[in-house]
């Protein structure tokens, strides 16, 4: 079986995570719209708390719920990757945020930024890239990209 260079893997993983969350600054991109409005933070920063609190259907997930769930997912996967004892995820609880005030929306977006920053620090601190960090960070990337698409679709549908 062929091997993958750890520096190549980490450079690509880091680039994809940055593109997903921070965007490309108008430069070329791997998969999102590189025009300055396609990343998680660029998307969320364009939305107000009212839109973030509006479900597509009654009882449906809101953008605020997707945002909190994504933050919680990153936090939980970081804990798994670090092999913390006693991690008991509450996935249903991670969807409980539905409606937010302007202040809560600001705090929620900042909490996601903080969790992303912690994940990027954790990524750079890992010394041995075995199954747990490889799978964990690929899961963070794929899961976050999925929720980015869901949020962008909700935002476009609710506010064409």
CSV table of N, CA and C in Angstrom, one decimal:
chain,number,residue,atom,x,y,z
A,1,UNK,N,0.9,-1.2,0.0
A,1,UNK,CA,0.0,0.0,0.0
A,1,UNK,C,0.9,1.2,0.0
A,2,UNK,N,0.6,2.2,-0.8
A,2,UNK,CA,1.4,3.5,-0.8
A,2,UNK,C,1.3,4.2,0.5
A,3,UNK,N,2.3,5.0,0.8
A,3,UNK,CA,2.3,5.8,2.0
A,3,UNK,C,2.0,7.3,1.6
A,4,UNK,N,1.6,8.1,2.5
A,4,UNK,CA,1.3,9.5,2.3
A,4,UNK,C,2.3,10.2,3.2
A,5,UNK,N,2.9,11.2,2.6
A,5,UNK,CA,3.8,12.1,3.4
A,5,UNK,C,3.1,12.9,4.4
A,6,UNK,N,3.5,12.8,5.7
A,6,UNK,CA,2.8,13.5,6.7
A,6,UNK,C,2.8,15.0,6.5
A,7,UNK,N,3.9,15.7,6.1
A,7,UNK,CA,3.8,17.1,5.8
A,7,UNK,C,2.8,17.4,4.7
A,8,UNK,N,2.7,16.6,3.6
A,8,UNK,CA,1.8,16.8,2.5
A,8,UNK,C,0.3,16.7,3.0
A,9,UNK,N,0.1,15.6,3.8
A,9,UNK,CA,-1.2,15.4,4.4
A,9,UNK,C,-1.6,16.6,5.3
A,10,UNK,N,-0.8,17.0,6.2
A,10,UNK,CA,-1.1,18.1,7.1
A,10,UNK,C,-1.3,19.4,6.3
A,11,UNK,N,-0.5,19.7,5.3
A,11,UNK,CA,-0.6,20.9,4.6
A,11,UNK,C,-2.0,21.0,3.9
A,12,UNK,N,-2.4,19.9,3.3
A,12,UNK,CA,-3.7,19.8,2.6
A,12,UNK,C,-4.8,19.9,3.6
A,13,UNK,N,-4.7,19.1,4.7
A,13,UNK,CA,-5.8,19.2,5.7
A,13,UNK,C,-5.9,20.6,6.3
A,14,UNK,N,-4.8,21.2,6.6
A,14,UNK,CA,-4.9,22.6,7.1
A,14,UNK,C,-5.5,23.5,6.1
A,15,UNK,N,-5.1,23.4,4.8
A,15,UNK,CA,-5.6,24.3,3.8
A,15,UNK,C,-7.1,24.1,3.7
A,16,UNK,N,-7.6,22.9,3.7
A,16,UNK,CA,-9.0,22.6,3.5
A,16,UNK,C,-9.8,23.1,4.7
A,17,UNK,N,-9.3,22.9,5.9
A,17,UNK,CA,-10.0,23.4,7.1
A,17,UNK,C,-10.0,24.9,7.1
A,18,UNK,N,-8.9,25.6,6.7
A,18,UNK,CA,-8.9,27.1,6.6
A,18,UNK,C,-9.9,27.5,5.6
A,19,UNK,N,-9.9,26.9,4.4
A,19,UNK,CA,-10.9,27.3,3.4
A,19,UNK,C,-12.3,27.1,3.9
A,20,UNK,N,-12.6,26.0,4.5
A,20,UNK,CA,-13.9,25.7,5.0
A,20,UNK,C,-14.4,26.8,6.0
A,21,UNK,N,-13.5,27.2,7.0
A,21,UNK,CA,-13.9,28.1,8.0
A,21,UNK,C,-13.6,29.6,7.7
A,22,UNK,N,-12.4,29.8,7.2
A,22,UNK,CA,-12.0,31.2,7.0
A,22,UNK,C,-12.2,31.8,5.6
A,23,UNK,N,-12.2,30.9,4.6
A,23,UNK,CA,-12.3,31.3,3.2
A,23,UNK,C,-11.0,31.4,2.6
A,24,UNK,N,-10.9,31.9,1.4
A,24,UNK,CA,-9.7,32.0,0.6
A,24,UNK,C,-9.2,33.4,0.4
A,25,UNK,N,-9.9,34.4,0.9
A,25,UNK,CA,-9.5,35.8,0.7
A,25,UNK,C,-9.5,36.2,-0.7
A,26,UNK,N,-10.4,35.6,-1.5
A,26,UNK,CA,-10.6,35.9,-2.9
A,26,UNK,C,-9.7,35.2,-3.8
A,27,UNK,N,-8.8,34.3,-3.2
A,27,UNK,CA,-7.9,33.5,-4.0
A,27,UNK,C,-8.6,32.2,-4.5
A,28,UNK,N,-7.8,31.5,-5.3
A,28,UNK,CA,-8.4,30.2,-5.8
A,28,UNK,C,-8.8,29.3,-4.6
A,29,UNK,N,-9.6,28.3,-4.9
A,29,UNK,CA,-10.1,27.5,-3.8
A,29,UNK,C,-10.1,26.0,-4.2
A,30,UNK,N,-10.2,25.2,-3.2
A,30,UNK,CA,-10.3,23.7,-3.5
A,30,UNK,C,-11.8,23.4,-3.8
A,31,UNK,N,-12.7,24.0,-3.1
A,31,UNK,CA,-14.1,23.6,-3.3
A,31,UNK,C,-15.2,24.7,-3.0
A,32,UNK,N,-14.9,25.7,-2.2
A,32,UNK,CA,-15.9,26.7,-2.0
A,32,UNK,C,-15.8,27.9,-2.9
A,33,UNK,N,-16.8,28.7,-2.9
A,33,UNK,CA,-16.8,29.9,-3.7
A,33,UNK,C,-15.7,30.8,-3.1
A,34,UNK,N,-14.6,31.1,-3.8
A,34,UNK,CA,-13.5,31.8,-3.3
A,34,UNK,C,-13.7,33.3,-3.5
A,35,UNK,N,-14.9,33.8,-3.6
A,35,UNK,CA,-15.1,35.2,-3.8
A,35,UNK,C,-15.4,36.0,-2.5
A,36,UNK,N,-15.1,35.4,-1.4
A,36,UNK,CA,-15.2,36.1,-0.1
A,36,UNK,C,-16.5,35.9,0.6
A,37,UNK,N,-17.3,35.0,0.2
A,37,UNK,CA,-18.5,34.8,0.9
A,37,UNK,C,-19.0,33.3,1.0
A,38,UNK,N,-18.0,32.4,0.9
A,38,UNK,CA,-18.4,31.0,0.9
A,38,UNK,C,-18.1,30.2,2.1
A,39,UNK,N,-17.2,30.7,3.0
A,39,UNK,CA,-16.7,29.9,4.1
A,39,UNK,C,-17.8,30.0,5.3
A,40,UNK,N,-17.5,29.2,6.3
A,40,UNK,CA,-18.4,29.2,7.5
A,40,UNK,C,-18.5,30.6,8.1
A,41,UNK,N,-17.3,31.2,8.4
A,41,UNK,CA,-17.4,32.5,9.0
A,41,UNK,C,-17.9,33.6,8.1
A,42,UNK,N,-17.5,33.6,6.9
A,42,UNK,CA,-18.1,34.6,5.9
A,42,UNK,C,-19.6,34.4,5.8
A,43,UNK,N,-20.1,33.2,5.7
A,43,UNK,CA,-21.5,33.0,5.6
A,43,UNK,C,-22.2,33.4,6.9
A,44,UNK,N,-21.8,33.0,8.0
A,44,UNK,CA,-22.5,33.3,9.3
A,44,UNK,C,-22.4,34.8,9.6
A,45,UNK,N,-21.3,35.5,9.2
A,45,UNK,CA,-21.2,36.9,9.5
A,45,UNK,C,-22.1,37.8,8.7
A,46,UNK,N,-22.6,37.2,7.6
A,46,UNK,CA,-23.6,37.9,6.8
A,46,UNK,C,-25.0,37.8,7.3
A,47,UNK,N,-25.3,37.0,8.3
A,47,UNK,CA,-26.6,36.7,8.7
A,47,UNK,C,-26.9,37.4,10.0
A,48,UNK,N,-28.1,37.9,10.2
A,48,UNK,CA,-28.5,38.4,11.5
A,48,UNK,C,-29.2,37.4,12.3
A,49,UNK,N,-29.4,37.7,13.6
A,49,UNK,CA,-30.0,36.7,14.5
A,49,UNK,C,-31.4,36.3,14.2
A,50,UNK,N,-32.2,37.2,13.5
A,50,UNK,CA,-33.5,36.8,13.2
A,50,UNK,C,-33.5,35.6,12.1
A,51,UNK,N,-32.7,35.8,11.1
A,51,UNK,CA,-32.6,34.8,10.1
A,51,UNK,C,-32.0,33.5,10.7
A,52,UNK,N,-31.0,33.7,11.5
A,52,UNK,CA,-30.3,32.5,12.2
A,52,UNK,C,-31.3,31.7,13.1
A,53,UNK,N,-32.4,32.4,13.5
A,53,UNK,CA,-33.4,31.8,14.4
A,53,UNK,C,-34.6,31.2,13.6
A,54,UNK,N,-34.7,31.3,12.3
A,54,UNK,CA,-35.8,31.0,11.5
A,54,UNK,C,-35.7,29.6,10.9
A,55,UNK,N,-36.6,28.7,11.3
A,55,UNK,CA,-36.6,27.4,10.7
A,55,UNK,C,-37.2,27.4,9.3
A,56,UNK,N,-36.8,26.5,8.4
A,56,UNK,CA,-37.4,26.4,7.1
A,56,UNK,C,-38.9,25.8,7.2
A,57,UNK,N,-39.0,24.9,8.2
A,57,UNK,CA,-40.3,24.3,8.5
A,57,UNK,C,-40.5,24.4,10.0
A,58,UNK,N,-41.8,24.4,10.4
A,58,UNK,CA,-42.0,24.4,11.9
A,58,UNK,C,-41.3,23.2,12.6
A,59,UNK,N,-40.5,23.5,13.6
A,59,UNK,CA,-39.7,22.5,14.3
A,59,UNK,C,-38.4,22.1,13.7
A,60,UNK,N,-38.1,22.7,12.5
A,60,UNK,CA,-36.9,22.3,11.8
A,60,UNK,C,-35.7,23.0,12.4
A,61,UNK,N,-34.5,22.5,12.1
A,61,UNK,CA,-33.3,23.0,12.6
A,61,UNK,C,-33.1,24.4,12.0
A,62,UNK,N,-32.6,25.3,12.8
A,62,UNK,CA,-32.3,26.7,12.4
A,62,UNK,C,-30.8,26.8,12.1
A,63,UNK,N,-30.4,27.9,11.5
A,63,UNK,CA,-29.0,28.2,11.3
A,63,UNK,C,-28.2,28.2,12.6
A,64,UNK,N,-28.9,28.8,13.6
A,64,UNK,CA,-28.3,28.8,15.0
A,64,UNK,C,-28.1,27.4,15.5
A,65,UNK,N,-29.0,26.5,15.3
A,65,UNK,CA,-28.8,25.1,15.7
A,65,UNK,C,-27.7,24.5,15.0
A,66,UNK,N,-27.6,24.7,13.7
A,66,UNK,CA,-26.4,24.1,12.9
A,66,UNK,C,-25.1,24.7,13.4
A,67,UNK,N,-25.1,25.9,13.8
A,67,UNK,CA,-23.9,26.6,14.3
A,67,UNK,C,-23.5,26.0,15.6
A,68,UNK,N,-24.4,25.9,16.5
A,68,UNK,CA,-24.1,25.3,17.8
A,68,UNK,C,-23.7,23.8,17.7
A,69,UNK,N,-24.4,23.1,16.8
A,69,UNK,CA,-24.1,21.6,16.6
A,69,UNK,C,-22.6,21.5,16.1
A,70,UNK,N,-22.3,22.3,15.1
A,70,UNK,CA,-20.9,22.3,14.5
A,70,UNK,C,-19.9,22.6,15.6
A,71,UNK,N,-20.1,23.6,16.4
A,71,UNK,CA,-19.2,24.0,17.5
A,71,UNK,C,-19.0,22.8,18.4
A,72,UNK,N,-20.1,22.2,18.8
A,72,UNK,CA,-20.1,21.1,19.8
A,72,UNK,C,-19.4,19.9,19.2
A,73,UNK,N,-19.6,19.6,17.9
A,73,UNK,CA,-19.0,18.5,17.2
A,73,UNK,C,-17.5,18.6,17.2
A,74,UNK,N,-17.0,19.8,16.9
A,74,UNK,CA,-15.6,20.1,16.9
A,74,UNK,C,-15.0,19.9,18.3
A,75,UNK,N,-15.7,20.4,19.3
A,75,UNK,CA,-15.2,20.3,20.6
A,75,UNK,C,-15.1,18.8,21.0
A,76,UNK,N,-16.2,18.0,20.7
A,76,UNK,CA,-16.2,16.6,21.1
A,76,UNK,C,-15.2,15.8,20.4
A,77,UNK,N,-15.0,16.0,19.1
A,77,UNK,CA,-14.0,15.3,18.3
A,77,UNK,C,-12.6,15.6,18.8
A,78,UNK,N,-12.4,16.9,19.2
A,78,UNK,CA,-11.0,17.2,19.7
A,78,UNK,C,-10.8,16.4,21.0
A,79,UNK,N,-11.8,16.3,21.8
A,79,UNK,CA,-11.7,15.5,23.1
A,79,UNK,C,-11.4,14.1,22.8
A,80,UNK,N,-12.1,13.5,21.8
A,80,UNK,CA,-11.8,12.1,21.4
A,80,UNK,C,-10.4,11.9,20.9
A,81,UNK,N,-10.0,12.9,20.0
A,81,UNK,CA,-8.6,12.8,19.4
A,81,UNK,C,-7.6,12.8,20.5
A,82,UNK,N,-7.8,13.7,21.6
A,82,UNK,CA,-6.9,13.8,22.7
A,82,UNK,C,-7.0,12.6,23.7
A,83,UNK,N,-8.0,11.7,23.4
A,83,UNK,CA,-8.2,10.5,24.2
A,83,UNK,C,-8.5,10.9,25.6
A,84,UNK,N,-9.4,11.9,25.8
A,84,UNK,CA,-9.8,12.3,27.1
A,84,UNK,C,-10.7,11.2,27.6
A,85,UNK,N,-10.7,11.0,28.9
A,85,UNK,CA,-11.5,10.0,29.6
A,85,UNK,C,-12.9,10.5,29.7
A,86,UNK,N,-13.9,9.6,29.7
A,86,UNK,CA,-15.3,9.9,30.0
A,86,UNK,C,-16.0,10.9,29.0
A,87,UNK,N,-15.6,10.9,27.8
A,87,UNK,CA,-16.3,11.8,26.8
A,87,UNK,C,-17.7,11.1,26.5
A,88,UNK,N,-18.7,11.7,26.9
A,88,UNK,CA,-20.1,11.2,26.6
A,88,UNK,C,-20.9,12.2,25.8
A,89,UNK,N,-20.8,12.2,24.5
A,89,UNK,CA,-21.5,13.2,23.7
A,89,UNK,C,-23.0,13.2,23.9
A,90,UNK,N,-23.5,14.4,23.8
A,90,UNK,CA,-25.0,14.6,23.9
A,90,UNK,C,-25.4,15.2,22.5
A,91,UNK,N,-25.4,14.3,21.5
A,91,UNK,CA,-25.7,14.8,20.2
A,91,UNK,C,-27.1,15.5,20.1
A,92,UNK,N,-28.2,14.9,20.7
A,92,UNK,CA,-29.5,15.6,20.6
A,92,UNK,C,-29.4,16.9,21.3
A,93,UNK,N,-28.7,17.0,22.4
A,93,UNK,CA,-28.5,18.3,23.1
A,93,UNK,C,-27.8,19.3,22.3
A,94,UNK,N,-27.0,18.9,21.4
A,94,UNK,CA,-26.2,19.9,20.6
A,94,UNK,C,-27.1,20.6,19.6
A,95,UNK,N,-28.3,20.1,19.4
A,95,UNK,CA,-29.3,20.7,18.5
A,95,UNK,C,-30.3,21.6,19.2
A,96,UNK,N,-30.2,21.8,20.5
A,96,UNK,CA,-31.2,22.5,21.3
A,96,UNK,C,-31.3,24.0,21.0
A,97,UNK,N,-30.2,24.6,20.6
A,97,UNK,CA,-30.2,26.0,20.3
A,97,UNK,C,-31.1,26.2,19.1
A,98,UNK,N,-32.1,27.0,19.2
A,98,UNK,CA,-33.1,27.3,18.1
A,98,UNK,C,-33.1,28.8,17.8
A,99,UNK,N,-33.5,29.5,18.8
A,99,UNK,CA,-33.7,31.0,18.6
A,99,UNK,C,-32.6,31.7,19.4
A,100,UNK,N,-32.1,32.8,18.8
A,100,UNK,CA,-31.0,33.5,19.5
A,100,UNK,C,-31.3,35.0,19.4
A,101,UNK,N,-30.9,35.8,20.4
A,101,UNK,CA,-31.0,37.2,20.3
A,101,UNK,C,-29.7,37.7,19.6
A,102,UNK,N,-29.6,39.0,19.3
A,102,UNK,CA,-28.5,39.5,18.6
A,102,UNK,C,-27.2,39.2,19.4
A,103,UNK,N,-27.3,39.4,20.7
A,103,UNK,CA,-26.1,39.2,21.6
A,103,UNK,C,-25.8,37.7,21.6
A,104,UNK,N,-26.8,36.8,21.7
A,104,UNK,CA,-26.5,35.4,21.7
A,104,UNK,C,-25.9,34.9,20.4
A,105,UNK,N,-26.4,35.5,19.3
A,105,UNK,CA,-25.8,35.2,18.0
A,105,UNK,C,-24.4,35.6,17.9
A,106,UNK,N,-24.0,36.7,18.4
A,106,UNK,CA,-22.6,37.1,18.4
A,106,UNK,C,-21.8,36.2,19.2
A,107,UNK,N,-22.3,35.8,20.4
A,107,UNK,CA,-21.5,34.9,21.3
A,107,UNK,C,-21.4,33.5,20.7
A,108,UNK,N,-22.4,33.0,20.0
A,108,UNK,CA,-22.4,31.7,19.4
A,108,UNK,C,-21.4,31.7,18.2
A,109,UNK,N,-21.4,32.7,17.4
A,109,UNK,CA,-20.4,32.8,16.3
A,109,UNK,C,-19.0,32.9,16.9
A,110,UNK,N,-18.8,33.6,18.0
A,110,UNK,CA,-17.5,33.7,18.6
A,110,UNK,C,-17.1,32.3,19.2
A,111,UNK,N,-18.0,31.7,19.8
A,111,UNK,CA,-17.7,30.3,20.4
A,111,UNK,C,-17.3,29.4,19.3
A,112,UNK,N,-17.9,29.4,18.1
A,112,UNK,CA,-17.5,28.6,17.0
A,112,UNK,C,-16.1,29.0,16.5
A,113,UNK,N,-15.8,30.2,16.4
A,113,UNK,CA,-14.5,30.7,16.1
A,113,UNK,C,-13.4,30.2,17.1
A,114,UNK,N,-13.8,30.3,18.4
A,114,UNK,CA,-12.8,29.9,19.4
A,114,UNK,C,-12.6,28.4,19.3
A,115,UNK,N,-13.6,27.6,19.1
A,115,UNK,CA,-13.5,26.1,19.0
A,115,UNK,C,-12.7,25.7,17.8
A,116,UNK,N,-12.9,26.4,16.7
A,116,UNK,CA,-12.1,26.2,15.4
A,116,UNK,C,-10.6,26.5,15.7
A,117,UNK,N,-10.4,27.6,16.4
A,117,UNK,CA,-9.0,28.0,16.7
A,117,UNK,C,-8.3,27.0,17.6
A,118,UNK,N,-9.1,26.5,18.6
A,118,UNK,CA,-8.5,25.4,19.4
A,118,UNK,C,-8.2,24.2,18.6
A,119,UNK,N,-9.1,23.8,17.7
A,119,UNK,CA,-8.8,22.6,16.9
A,119,UNK,C,-7.6,22.8,16.0
A,120,UNK,N,-7.4,24.0,15.4
A,120,UNK,CA,-6.2,24.3,14.6
A,120,UNK,C,-4.9,24.2,15.5
A,121,UNK,N,-5.0,24.7,16.7
A,121,UNK,CA,-3.9,24.6,17.6
A,121,UNK,C,-3.6,23.1,17.9
A,122,UNK,N,-4.7,22.4,18.2
A,122,UNK,CA,-4.5,21.0,18.5
A,122,UNK,C,-3.9,20.3,17.4
A,123,UNK,N,-4.3,20.6,16.1
A,123,UNK,CA,-3.8,19.9,14.9
A,123,UNK,C,-2.3,20.1,14.8
A,124,UNK,N,-1.9,21.4,15.1
A,124,UNK,CA,-0.4,21.7,15.0
A,124,UNK,C,0.4,21.1,16.1
A,125,UNK,N,-0.2,20.7,17.2
A,125,UNK,CA,0.5,20.1,18.4
A,125,UNK,C,0.6,18.6,18.3
A,126,UNK,N,-0.1,18.0,17.5
A,126,UNK,CA,-0.1,16.5,17.4
A,126,UNK,C,1.3,16.0,16.9
A,127,UNK,N,1.8,15.1,17.6
A,127,UNK,CA,3.2,14.6,17.3
A,127,UNK,C,3.1,13.3,16.5
A,128,UNK,N,2.1,12.4,16.8
A,128,UNK,CA,2.0,11.2,16.1
A,128,UNK,C,0.6,11.1,15.4
A,129,UNK,N,0.7,11.1,14.1
A,129,UNK,CA,-0.6,11.0,13.3
A,129,UNK,C,-0.9,9.6,13.0
A,130,UNK,N,-1.7,9.0,13.9
A,130,UNK,CA,-2.2,7.7,13.7
A,130,UNK,C,-3.7,7.7,13.5
A,131,UNK,N,-4.4,6.6,13.7
A,131,UNK,CA,-5.8,6.5,13.3
A,131,UNK,C,-6.7,7.6,14.0
A,132,UNK,N,-6.5,7.9,15.2
A,132,UNK,CA,-7.4,8.8,15.9
A,132,UNK,C,-7.3,10.2,15.4
A,133,UNK,N,-6.2,10.9,15.3
A,133,UNK,CA,-6.1,12.2,14.7
A,133,UNK,C,-6.5,12.3,13.3
A,134,UNK,N,-6.0,11.3,12.5
A,134,UNK,CA,-6.3,11.3,11.1
A,134,UNK,C,-7.9,11.2,10.9
A,135,UNK,N,-8.5,10.2,11.4
A,135,UNK,CA,-9.9,10.0,11.3
A,135,UNK,C,-10.7,11.2,11.9
A,136,UNK,N,-10.2,11.6,13.1
A,136,UNK,CA,-10.9,12.7,13.8
A,136,UNK,C,-10.9,14.0,13.0
A,137,UNK,N,-9.8,14.4,12.5
A,137,UNK,CA,-9.7,15.7,11.8
A,137,UNK,C,-10.4,15.6,10.4
A,138,UNK,N,-10.3,14.4,9.8
A,138,UNK,CA,-11.1,14.2,8.5
A,138,UNK,C,-12.6,14.3,8.8
A,139,UNK,N,-13.0,13.8,9.9
A,139,UNK,CA,-14.4,13.9,10.3
A,139,UNK,C,-14.8,15.3,10.6
A,140,UNK,N,-14.0,16.1,11.3
A,140,UNK,CA,-14.3,17.5,11.5
A,140,UNK,C,-14.4,18.2,10.2
A,141,UNK,N,-13.5,18.0,9.2
A,141,UNK,CA,-13.6,18.6,7.9
A,141,UNK,C,-14.9,18.3,7.2
A,142,UNK,N,-15.2,17.0,7.1
A,142,UNK,CA,-16.3,16.5,6.3
A,142,UNK,C,-17.6,17.0,7.0
A,143,UNK,N,-17.7,16.9,8.3
A,143,UNK,CA,-18.9,17.2,9.0
A,143,UNK,C,-19.2,18.7,8.9
A,144,UNK,N,-18.1,19.5,9.1
A,144,UNK,CA,-18.2,21.0,9.0
A,144,UNK,C,-18.6,21.4,7.6
A,145,UNK,N,-18.1,20.8,6.5
A,145,UNK,CA,-18.4,21.1,5.2
A,145,UNK,C,-19.9,20.8,4.9
A,146,UNK,N,-20.4,19.7,5.4
A,146,UNK,CA,-21.8,19.3,5.3
A,146,UNK,C,-22.7,20.4,5.9
A,147,UNK,N,-22.3,20.9,7.1
A,147,UNK,CA,-23.2,21.9,7.8
A,147,UNK,C,-23.0,23.2,7.1
A,148,UNK,N,-21.8,23.5,6.6
A,148,UNK,CA,-21.7,24.8,5.8
A,148,UNK,C,-22.7,24.7,4.6
A,149,UNK,N,-22.8,23.6,3.9
A,149,UNK,CA,-23.7,23.5,2.8
A,149,UNK,C,-25.2,23.7,3.3
A,150,UNK,N,-25.5,23.1,4.4
A,150,UNK,CA,-26.9,23.2,4.9
A,150,UNK,C,-27.2,24.6,5.3
A,151,UNK,N,-26.3,25.3,6.0
A,151,UNK,CA,-26.5,26.7,6.4
A,151,UNK,C,-26.6,27.6,5.2
A,152,UNK,N,-25.8,27.4,4.2
A,152,UNK,CA,-25.9,28.2,3.0
A,152,UNK,C,-27.2,28.0,2.3
A,153,UNK,N,-27.6,26.7,2.2
A,153,UNK,CA,-28.9,26.4,1.6
A,153,UNK,C,-30.1,27.0,2.4
A,154,UNK,N,-30.0,26.9,3.7
A,154,UNK,CA,-31.1,27.5,4.5
A,154,UNK,C,-31.1,29.1,4.3
A,155,UNK,N,-29.9,29.7,4.4
A,155,UNK,CA,-29.9,31.1,4.2
A,155,UNK,C,-30.4,31.6,2.9
A,156,UNK,N,-30.1,30.9,1.8
A,156,UNK,CA,-30.5,31.3,0.5
A,156,UNK,C,-32.0,31.0,0.3
A,157,UNK,N,-32.5,30.0,0.9
A,157,UNK,CA,-34.0,29.6,0.8
A,157,UNK,C,-34.8,30.6,1.7
A,158,UNK,N,-34.3,30.9,2.9
A,158,UNK,CA,-35.1,31.8,3.8
A,158,UNK,C,-35.0,33.3,3.4
A,159,UNK,N,-33.9,33.7,2.7
A,159,UNK,CA,-33.7,35.1,2.4
A,159,UNK,C,-33.1,35.1,1.0
A,160,UNK,N,-33.9,34.9,0.0
A,160,UNK,CA,-33.4,34.8,-1.4
A,160,UNK,C,-32.9,36.1,-1.9
